[in-house]
Amino acid sequence: MSKTNAERLLKQSNVSFESISYPVDLSDLSAQAVSEKIKFPLSSVFKTLVLEDDQKNYLFAVISGEEEVNLKAVARASAAKKVSLVPMKVLESLTGYVRGGVSPIGAKKAFPVFLSDRAIGQPFIIISAGKRGQQIKLSPDDLLEFTSGILYRNR
């Protein structure tokens, strides 16, 4: 299987990770479906959302599959007045990724990464490798360090 940008970047930086592949069902791209296919608990499968703040800055919010994004909490953490989800139609042109395959690593442009504090204490989290059907298992600390990410409370 070919390496994604995210996997190549992690490998180049000697960050320890494991690649996990699964069959894609375009009718269900949810974290729950991914969790079931890769046989890891939903609490360890993290989804990456692309948000825009009131100043037209973009950012990634990486949250547990068990959570819904709290826009007020992300705004607080990013020192913005408010944030909103980026419309699907601009997702690919903005990041180079399609829905169901967005990774906080290796996007067209490096946006700030905000990681939910649900990752604290977990030995690993699983994030998208940057394409549907491929995930990366790594330590939350490594993700934060690699992306210069910020831990925040998603509530």
Coordinates of N, CA, C and O in Angstrom, one line a residue:
M1 N 0.8 -1.2 0.0 CA 0.0 0.0 0.0 C 0.9 1.2 0.0 O 1.9 1.3 0.7
S2 N 0.5 2.2 -0.8 CA 1.3 3.4 -0.9 C 1.2 4.3 0.3 O 0.1 4.3 1.0
K3 N 2.3 4.9 0.7 CA 2.3 5.8 1.9 C 1.6 7.1 1.6 O 1.7 7.6 0.5
T4 N 0.9 7.6 2.5 CA 0.3 8.9 2.4 C 1.3 10.0 2.8 O 2.3 9.7 3.4
N5 N 1.0 11.3 2.5 CA 1.9 12.4 2.9 C 2.1 12.3 4.4 O 3.2 12.5 4.9
A6 N 1.0 12.1 5.2 CA 1.1 12.0 6.6 C 2.1 11.0 7.1 O 3.0 11.2 7.9
E7 N 2.0 9.8 6.5 CA 2.9 8.7 6.8 C 4.3 9.0 6.5 O 5.3 8.7 7.2
R8 N 4.5 9.5 5.3 CA 5.9 9.9 4.8 C 6.5 10.9 5.8 O 7.7 10.8 6.2
L9 N 5.8 11.9 6.1 CA 6.3 13.0 7.0 C 6.7 12.4 8.4 O 7.7 12.8 9.0
L10 N 5.8 11.6 9.0 CA 6.1 11.0 10.3 C 7.3 10.1 10.2 O 8.2 10.1 11.0
K11 N 7.4 9.3 9.1 CA 8.6 8.4 8.9 C 9.9 9.2 8.8 O 10.9 8.9 9.5
Q12 N 9.9 10.3 8.0 CA 11.0 11.2 7.9 C 11.5 11.8 9.2 O 12.7 12.0 9.4
S13 N 10.5 12.0 10.1 CA 10.8 12.6 11.4 C 11.1 11.6 12.5 O 11.2 11.9 13.6
N14 N 11.1 10.3 12.1 CA 11.3 9.2 13.0 C 10.3 9.1 14.1 O 10.6 8.8 15.3
V15 N 9.1 9.5 13.8 CA 8.0 9.4 14.8 C 7.4 8.0 14.6 O 7.1 7.5 13.5
S16 N 7.3 7.3 15.8 CA 6.8 5.9 15.8 C 5.3 5.9 15.5 O 4.5 6.6 16.2
F17 N 4.9 5.2 14.5 CA 3.4 5.0 14.2 C 3.2 3.7 13.6 O 4.1 3.0 13.1
E18 N 1.9 3.3 13.5 CA 1.5 2.1 12.8 C 0.4 2.4 11.9 O -0.5 3.2 12.2
S19 N 0.5 1.9 10.6 CA -0.6 2.1 9.6 C -1.6 1.0 9.8 O -1.3 -0.1 10.0
I20 N -2.9 1.5 9.6 CA -4.0 0.5 9.7 C -4.9 0.8 8.5 O -5.3 1.9 8.3
S21 N -5.2 -0.3 7.8 CA -6.1 -0.1 6.6 C -7.4 -0.8 6.9 O -7.5 -1.7 7.7
Y22 N -8.5 -0.3 6.2 CA -9.8 -0.9 6.4 C -10.6 -0.7 5.1 O -10.3 0.3 4.4
P23 N -11.6 -1.5 4.9 CA -12.4 -1.3 3.7 C -13.3 -0.1 3.8 O -13.9 0.1 4.9
V24 N -13.4 0.7 2.8 CA -14.2 2.0 2.9 C -15.6 1.7 2.4 O -15.9 1.0 1.4
D25 N -16.6 2.2 3.2 CA -18.0 2.2 2.8 C -18.4 3.7 2.7 O -18.5 4.4 3.7
L26 N -18.5 4.2 1.4 CA -18.8 5.6 1.2 C -20.1 6.1 1.8 O -20.4 7.2 2.1
S27 N -21.0 5.1 2.1 CA -22.3 5.5 2.7 C -22.2 5.7 4.2 O -23.1 6.2 4.9
D28 N -21.0 5.3 4.8 CA -20.8 5.5 6.3 C -19.3 5.8 6.5 O -18.6 4.9 6.7
L29 N -19.0 7.1 6.6 CA -17.6 7.5 6.9 C -17.4 7.9 8.3 O -16.4 8.5 8.7
S30 N -18.3 7.5 9.2 CA -18.2 7.9 10.6 C -17.1 7.2 11.4 O -16.6 6.2 11.0
A31 N -16.7 7.9 12.5 CA -15.7 7.3 13.4 C -16.2 6.0 13.9 O -15.4 5.1 14.1
Q32 N -17.5 5.9 14.2 CA -18.0 4.6 14.7 C -17.8 3.5 13.7 O -17.3 2.4 14.1
A33 N -18.0 3.7 12.4 CA -17.8 2.7 11.4 C -16.3 2.3 11.3 O -16.0 1.2 11.2
V34 N -15.4 3.3 11.4 CA -14.0 3.1 11.3 C -13.6 2.2 12.5 O -12.9 1.2 12.4
S35 N -14.1 2.6 13.7 CA -13.8 1.9 15.0 C -14.2 0.4 14.8 O -13.4 -0.5 15.2
E36 N -15.4 0.2 14.3 CA -15.8 -1.2 14.2 C -14.9 -2.0 13.2 O -14.6 -3.2 13.4
K37 N -14.6 -1.4 12.1 CA -13.8 -2.0 11.0 C -12.4 -2.3 11.5 O -11.8 -3.4 11.1
I38 N -11.8 -1.4 12.2 CA -10.4 -1.7 12.7 C -10.3 -2.3 14.0 O -9.2 -2.6 14.5
K39 N -11.4 -2.5 14.7 CA -11.5 -3.3 15.9 C -10.7 -2.6 17.1 O -10.0 -3.2 17.8
F40 N -10.9 -1.3 17.1 CA -10.4 -0.5 18.2 C -11.5 0.3 18.8 O -12.5 0.7 18.1
P41 N -11.5 0.6 20.1 CA -12.6 1.3 20.8 C -12.8 2.7 20.2 O -11.8 3.4 19.8
L42 N -14.0 3.2 20.1 CA -14.4 4.5 19.6 C -13.6 5.6 20.3 O -13.2 6.6 19.7
S43 N -13.3 5.4 21.6 CA -12.6 6.4 22.4 C -11.2 6.6 21.9 O -10.6 7.7 22.2
S44 N -10.6 5.7 21.1 CA -9.3 5.9 20.6 C -9.2 6.3 19.2 O -8.2 6.6 18.6
V45 N -10.4 6.3 18.5 CA -10.4 6.8 17.1 C -10.8 8.3 17.1 O -11.8 8.7 17.6
F46 N -9.9 9.1 16.6 CA -10.1 10.5 16.6 C -10.4 11.0 15.2 O -9.8 10.6 14.2
K47 N -11.3 12.0 15.1 CA -11.6 12.5 13.8 C -11.1 13.9 13.7 O -10.9 14.6 14.7
T48 N -10.7 14.3 12.5 CA -10.1 15.7 12.3 C -11.1 16.5 11.5 O -11.6 16.2 10.5
L49 N -11.5 17.7 12.2 CA -12.4 18.6 11.6 C -11.7 19.9 11.2 O -10.7 20.3 11.9
V50 N -12.1 20.5 10.1 CA -11.5 21.7 9.7 C -12.4 22.9 10.0 O -13.6 22.8 9.6
L51 N -11.9 23.8 10.7 CA -12.7 25.0 11.2 C -12.1 26.3 10.7 O -10.9 26.3 10.4
E52 N -13.0 27.3 10.6 CA -12.5 28.6 10.2 C -13.0 29.6 11.3 O -14.1 29.5 11.8
D53 N -12.1 30.5 11.7 CA -12.5 31.5 12.8 C -13.0 32.7 12.1 O -13.0 32.9 10.9
D54 N -13.4 33.7 12.9 CA -14.0 34.9 12.5 C -13.0 35.8 11.7 O -13.4 36.8 11.1
Q55 N -11.7 35.5 11.8 CA -10.7 36.3 11.1 C -10.2 35.6 9.8 O -9.2 35.9 9.3
K56 N -11.0 34.5 9.4 CA -10.7 33.8 8.2 C -9.4 32.9 8.3 O -8.7 32.6 7.4
N57 N -9.1 32.6 9.6 CA -8.0 31.6 9.8 C -8.5 30.2 9.9 O -9.6 30.1 10.5
Y58 N -7.8 29.3 9.5 CA -8.2 27.9 9.5 C -7.5 27.1 10.6 O -6.4 27.4 10.9
L59 N -8.1 26.1 11.1 CA -7.5 25.2 12.1 C -8.1 23.8 12.0 O -9.2 23.6 11.5
F60 N -7.3 22.9 12.6 CA -7.8 21.5 12.7 C -8.2 21.3 14.2 O -7.5 21.6 15.1
A61 N -9.4 20.7 14.4 CA -9.8 20.2 15.7 C -9.8 18.7 15.6 O -10.5 18.1 14.8
V62 N -9.0 18.1 16.5 CA -8.9 16.6 16.5 C -9.6 16.1 17.7 O -9.1 16.4 18.8
I63 N -10.7 15.4 17.5 CA -11.6 15.0 18.7 C -11.9 13.5 18.7 O -11.9 12.9 17.6
S64 N -12.1 13.0 19.8 CA -12.5 11.6 19.9 C -13.8 11.3 19.2 O -14.6 12.1 19.1
G65 N -13.8 10.1 18.6 CA -15.0 9.6 18.0 C -16.3 9.7 18.8 O -17.4 9.7 18.4
E66 N -16.1 9.7 20.2 CA -17.2 9.7 21.1 C -17.7 11.1 21.3 O -18.7 11.3 21.9
E67 N -17.0 12.1 20.8 CA -17.3 13.5 21.1 C -18.0 14.2 19.9 O -17.7 13.8 18.7
E68 N -18.7 15.2 20.1 CA -19.1 16.2 19.1 C -18.2 17.4 19.4 O -17.8 17.7 20.5
V69 N -17.9 18.1 18.3 CA -17.1 19.3 18.5 C -17.8 20.4 19.2 O -19.0 20.7 18.9
N70 N -17.2 21.0 20.2 CA -17.8 22.2 20.9 C -17.1 23.4 20.3 O -15.9 23.7 20.6
L71 N -17.8 24.1 19.5 CA -17.3 25.2 18.7 C -16.8 26.3 19.7 O -15.8 27.0 19.4
K72 N -17.6 26.6 20.8 CA -17.2 27.6 21.7 C -15.8 27.2 22.4 O -15.0 28.1 22.6
A73 N -15.7 26.0 22.7 CA -14.4 25.5 23.4 C -13.2 25.7 22.4 O -12.1 26.1 22.8
V74 N -13.4 25.4 21.1 CA -12.3 25.5 20.2 C -12.0 27.0 20.0 O -10.9 27.4 19.9
A75 N -13.1 27.8 19.9 CA -12.9 29.3 19.8 C -12.1 29.8 21.0 O -11.1 30.6 20.8
R76 N -12.4 29.4 22.2 CA -11.7 29.8 23.4 C -10.3 29.4 23.3 O -9.4 30.2 23.5
A77 N -10.0 28.1 22.9 CA -8.6 27.6 22.9 C -7.8 28.3 21.8 O -6.6 28.5 22.0
S78 N -8.5 28.8 20.8 CA -7.7 29.4 19.7 C -7.7 30.9 19.8 O -7.2 31.6 18.9
A79 N -8.3 31.4 20.8 CA -8.4 32.9 21.1 C -9.2 33.6 20.0 O -8.9 34.7 19.6
A80 N -10.2 32.9 19.4 CA -11.1 33.5 18.4 C -12.4 33.9 19.0 O -12.7 33.3 20.1
K81 N -13.1 34.8 18.4 CA -14.5 35.1 18.9 C -15.4 33.9 18.6 O -16.2 33.6 19.5
K82 N -15.3 33.4 17.4 CA -16.1 32.2 17.1 C -15.4 31.4 16.0 O -14.6 31.9 15.2
V83 N -15.8 30.1 15.9 CA -15.3 29.3 14.8 C -16.5 28.5 14.2 O -17.5 28.4 14.9
S84 N -16.4 28.1 13.0 CA -17.4 27.3 12.3 C -16.8 26.3 11.5 O -15.6 26.4 11.0
L85 N -17.5 25.2 11.2 CA -17.0 24.2 10.3 C -16.9 24.7 8.9 O -17.7 25.5 8.4
V86 N -15.8 24.3 8.2 CA -15.6 24.7 6.8 C -16.6 23.9 6.0 O -16.8 22.7 6.2
P87 N -17.2 24.6 5.0 CA -18.2 23.8 4.1 C -17.4 22.7 3.4 O -16.3 22.8 3.0
M88 N -18.2 21.6 3.2 CA -17.6 20.4 2.5 C -17.0 20.8 1.1 O -16.0 20.2 0.7
K89 N -17.7 21.7 0.4 CA -17.2 22.0 -0.9 C -15.8 22.7 -1.0 O -15.2 22.6 -2.1
V90 N -15.3 23.2 0.1 CA -14.0 23.8 0.1 C -13.0 23.0 0.8 O -11.8 23.3 0.8
L91 N -13.4 21.9 1.4 CA -12.5 21.0 2.2 C -11.3 20.6 1.4 O -10.1 20.7 1.8
E92 N -11.5 20.0 0.2 CA -10.4 19.4 -0.6 C -9.5 20.5 -1.1 O -8.3 20.4 -1.1
S93 N -10.1 21.6 -1.7 CA -9.2 22.7 -2.2 C -8.3 23.3 -1.1 O -7.2 23.7 -1.3
L94 N -8.9 23.3 0.1 CA -8.2 23.9 1.2 C -7.1 23.1 1.8 O -6.0 23.5 2.1
T95 N -7.4 21.8 2.0 CA -6.5 20.8 2.6 C -5.8 19.8 1.7 O -4.8 19.3 2.1
G96 N -6.4 19.5 0.6 CA -5.9 18.4 -0.2 C -6.6 17.1 0.2 O -6.3 16.1 -0.4
Y97 N -7.4 17.1 1.2 CA -8.1 15.9 1.7 C -9.6 15.9 1.4 O -10.2 17.0 1.3
V98 N -10.1 14.7 1.3 CA -11.6 14.6 1.1 C -12.2 14.2 2.4 O -11.6 13.7 3.3
R99 N -13.5 14.4 2.5 CA -14.3 14.1 3.7 C -14.1 12.6 4.0 O -14.1 11.8 3.1
G100 N -13.8 12.3 5.3 CA -13.5 10.9 5.6 C -12.0 10.5 5.5 O -11.6 9.4 5.8
G101 N -11.2 11.5 5.1 CA -9.8 11.3 4.9 C -8.9 12.4 5.3 O -7.8 12.6 4.8
V102 N -9.5 13.3 6.2 CA -8.7 14.5 6.6 C -7.8 14.1 7.7 O -8.2 13.6 8.8
S103 N -6.5 14.5 7.5 CA -5.5 14.3 8.6 C -4.9 15.6 9.0 O -4.8 16.5 8.2
P104 N -4.6 15.7 10.3 CA -4.0 17.0 10.8 C -2.5 17.1 10.4 O -1.9 18.1 10.6
I105 N -2.0 16.1 9.7 CA -0.6 16.0 9.2 C -0.6 15.9 7.7 O -1.4 15.2 7.1
G106 N 0.3 16.7 7.1 CA 0.5 16.6 5.7 C -0.5 17.3 4.8 O -0.6 17.0 3.6
A107 N -1.3 18.2 5.3 CA -2.3 18.9 4.5 C -1.5 19.9 3.6 O -0.3 20.1 3.8
K108 N -2.2 20.4 2.6 CA -1.6 21.4 1.6 C -0.9 22.5 2.4 O 0.1 23.0 2.0
K109 N -1.5 22.9 3.5 CA -1.0 24.0 4.3 C -1.1 23.6 5.8 O -2.1 22.9 6.2
A110 N -0.1 23.9 6.6 CA -0.1 23.4 8.0 C -1.0 24.4 8.8 O -0.6 25.6 9.0
F111 N -2.1 24.0 9.2 CA -3.0 24.8 10.1 C -2.7 24.4 11.5 O -2.3 23.3 11.8
P112 N -3.0 25.3 12.5 CA -2.8 24.9 13.9 C -3.7 23.7 14.2 O -4.8 23.6 13.7
V113 N -3.2 22.9 15.1 CA -3.9 21.6 15.5 C -4.3 21.8 17.0 O -3.5 22.0 17.8
F114 N -5.6 21.6 17.2 CA -6.1 21.6 18.6 C -6.6 20.2 18.9 O -7.5 19.7 18.2
L115 N -6.0 19.5 19.8 CA -6.3 18.1 20.2 C -7.2 18.1 21.5 O -6.8 18.7 22.5
S116 N -8.3 17.4 21.4 CA -9.2 17.3 22.6 C -8.4 16.6 23.7 O -7.6 15.6 23.5
D117 N -8.7 17.1 24.9 CA -8.0 16.5 26.1 C -8.5 15.1 26.4 O -7.9 14.4 27.3
R118 N -9.4 14.6 25.6 CA -9.8 13.2 25.8 C -8.6 12.2 25.4 O -8.6 11.1 25.7
A119 N -7.6 12.8 24.7 CA -6.4 12.0 24.3 C -5.5 11.8 25.5 O -4.7 10.9 25.5
I120 N -5.6 12.6 26.6 CA -4.7 12.5 27.7 C -4.8 11.2 28.4 O -5.9 10.7 28.6
G121 N -3.7 10.6 28.6 CA -3.6 9.3 29.3 C -3.9 8.1 28.4 O -3.7 7.0 28.9
Q122 N -4.2 8.3 27.2 CA -4.3 7.2 26.2 C -3.0 6.8 25.7 O -2.2 7.7 25.3
P123 N -2.6 5.5 25.7 CA -1.3 5.1 25.2 C -1.2 5.4 23.7 O -0.1 5.6 23.2
F124 N -2.3 5.5 23.0 CA -2.3 5.8 21.5 C -3.6 6.4 21.1 O -4.6 6.2 21.8
I125 N -3.6 7.1 20.0 CA -4.9 7.5 19.4 C -4.7 7.1 17.9 O -3.6 6.9 17.4
I126 N -5.9 7.1 17.2 CA -5.9 6.7 15.8 C -6.5 7.8 15.0 O -7.6 8.3 15.3
I127 N -5.7 8.3 14.0 CA -6.2 9.5 13.2 C -6.1 9.0 11.8 O -5.5 8.0 11.4
S128 N -6.8 9.8 10.9 CA -6.7 9.5 9.5 C -5.3 9.7 9.0 O -4.6 10.6 9.4
A129 N -4.9 8.8 8.0 CA -3.6 8.9 7.4 C -3.6 9.9 6.2 O -2.6 10.1 5.6
G130 N -4.8 10.4 5.9 CA -4.9 11.4 4.8 C -5.6 10.8 3.6 O -5.7 11.4 2.6
K131 N -6.2 9.6 3.8 CA -7.0 9.1 2.7 C -8.0 8.1 3.3 O -7.7 7.5 4.4
R132 N -9.2 8.0 2.7 CA -10.2 7.1 3.2 C -9.6 5.7 3.2 O -8.9 5.3 2.3
G133 N -9.9 4.9 4.3 CA -9.4 3.5 4.3 C -8.0 3.4 4.9 O -7.5 2.3 5.0
Q134 N -7.4 4.5 5.4 CA -6.1 4.4 6.0 C -6.0 5.2 7.2 O -6.4 6.4 7.2
Q135 N -5.6 4.6 8.3 CA -5.4 5.3 9.6 C -4.0 5.2 10.1 O -3.3 4.3 9.7
I136 N -3.7 6.1 11.0 CA -2.4 6.1 11.7 C -2.6 6.0 13.2 O -3.4 6.7 13.8
K137 N -1.9 5.0 13.8 CA -2.0 4.8 15.3 C -0.7 5.4 15.8 O 0.4 4.9 15.4
L138 N -0.8 6.4 16.7 CA 0.4 7.0 17.3 C 0.1 7.5 18.7 O -1.1 7.6 19.1
S139 N 1.1 7.9 19.4 CA 0.9 8.4 20.8 C 0.4 9.9 20.6 O 0.8 10.6 19.8
P140 N -0.6 10.3 21.5 CA -1.1 11.6 21.5 C 0.1 12.7 21.7 O 0.1 13.7 21.1
D141 N 1.1 12.3 22.5 CA 2.2 13.2 22.7 C 3.0 13.4 21.4 O 3.4 14.5 21.1
D142 N 3.2 12.3 20.7 CA 3.9 12.5 19.4 C 3.1 13.4 18.4 O 3.7 14.2 17.7
L143 N 1.8 13.2 18.4 CA 1.0 14.0 17.5 C 1.1 15.5 17.9 O 1.3 16.4 17.1
L144 N 1.0 15.8 19.2 CA 1.1 17.2 19.7 C 2.5 17.7 19.4 O 2.6 18.9 18.9
E145 N 3.5 17.0 19.6 CA 4.9 17.4 19.4 C 5.1 17.7 17.9 O 5.6 18.7 17.4
F146 N 4.7 16.7 17.0 CA 4.9 16.8 15.6 C 4.2 18.0 15.0 O 4.7 18.6 14.1
T147 N 3.0 18.2 15.4 CA 2.2 19.3 14.8 C 2.3 20.6 15.6 O 1.7 21.6 15.2
S148 N 3.1 20.6 16.7 CA 3.1 21.8 17.6 C 1.6 22.1 18.0 O 1.2 23.2 18.1
G149 N 0.9 21.0 18.3 CA -0.5 21.1 18.6 C -0.7 21.6 20.0 O 0.2 21.7 20.9
I150 N -2.0 22.0 20.3 CA -2.4 22.5 21.5 C -3.5 21.6 22.1 O -4.5 21.3 21.4
L151 N -3.4 21.2 23.3 CA -4.4 20.4 24.0 C -5.5 21.3 24.5 O -5.2 22.4 25.0
Y152 N -6.7 21.0 24.3 CA -7.8 21.8 24.8 C -9.0 21.0 25.3 O -9.1 19.8 25.1
R153 N -9.8 21.6 26.1 CA -11.0 21.0 26.7 C -12.2 21.2 25.8 O -12.6 22.3 25.6
N154 N -12.7 20.1 25.2 CA -13.8 20.2 24.2 C -15.1 20.2 24.9 O -16.0 19.3 24.7
R155 N -15.3 21.1 25.9 CA -16.6 21.2 26.6 C -16.7 22.5 27.3 O -15.8 23.3 27.3

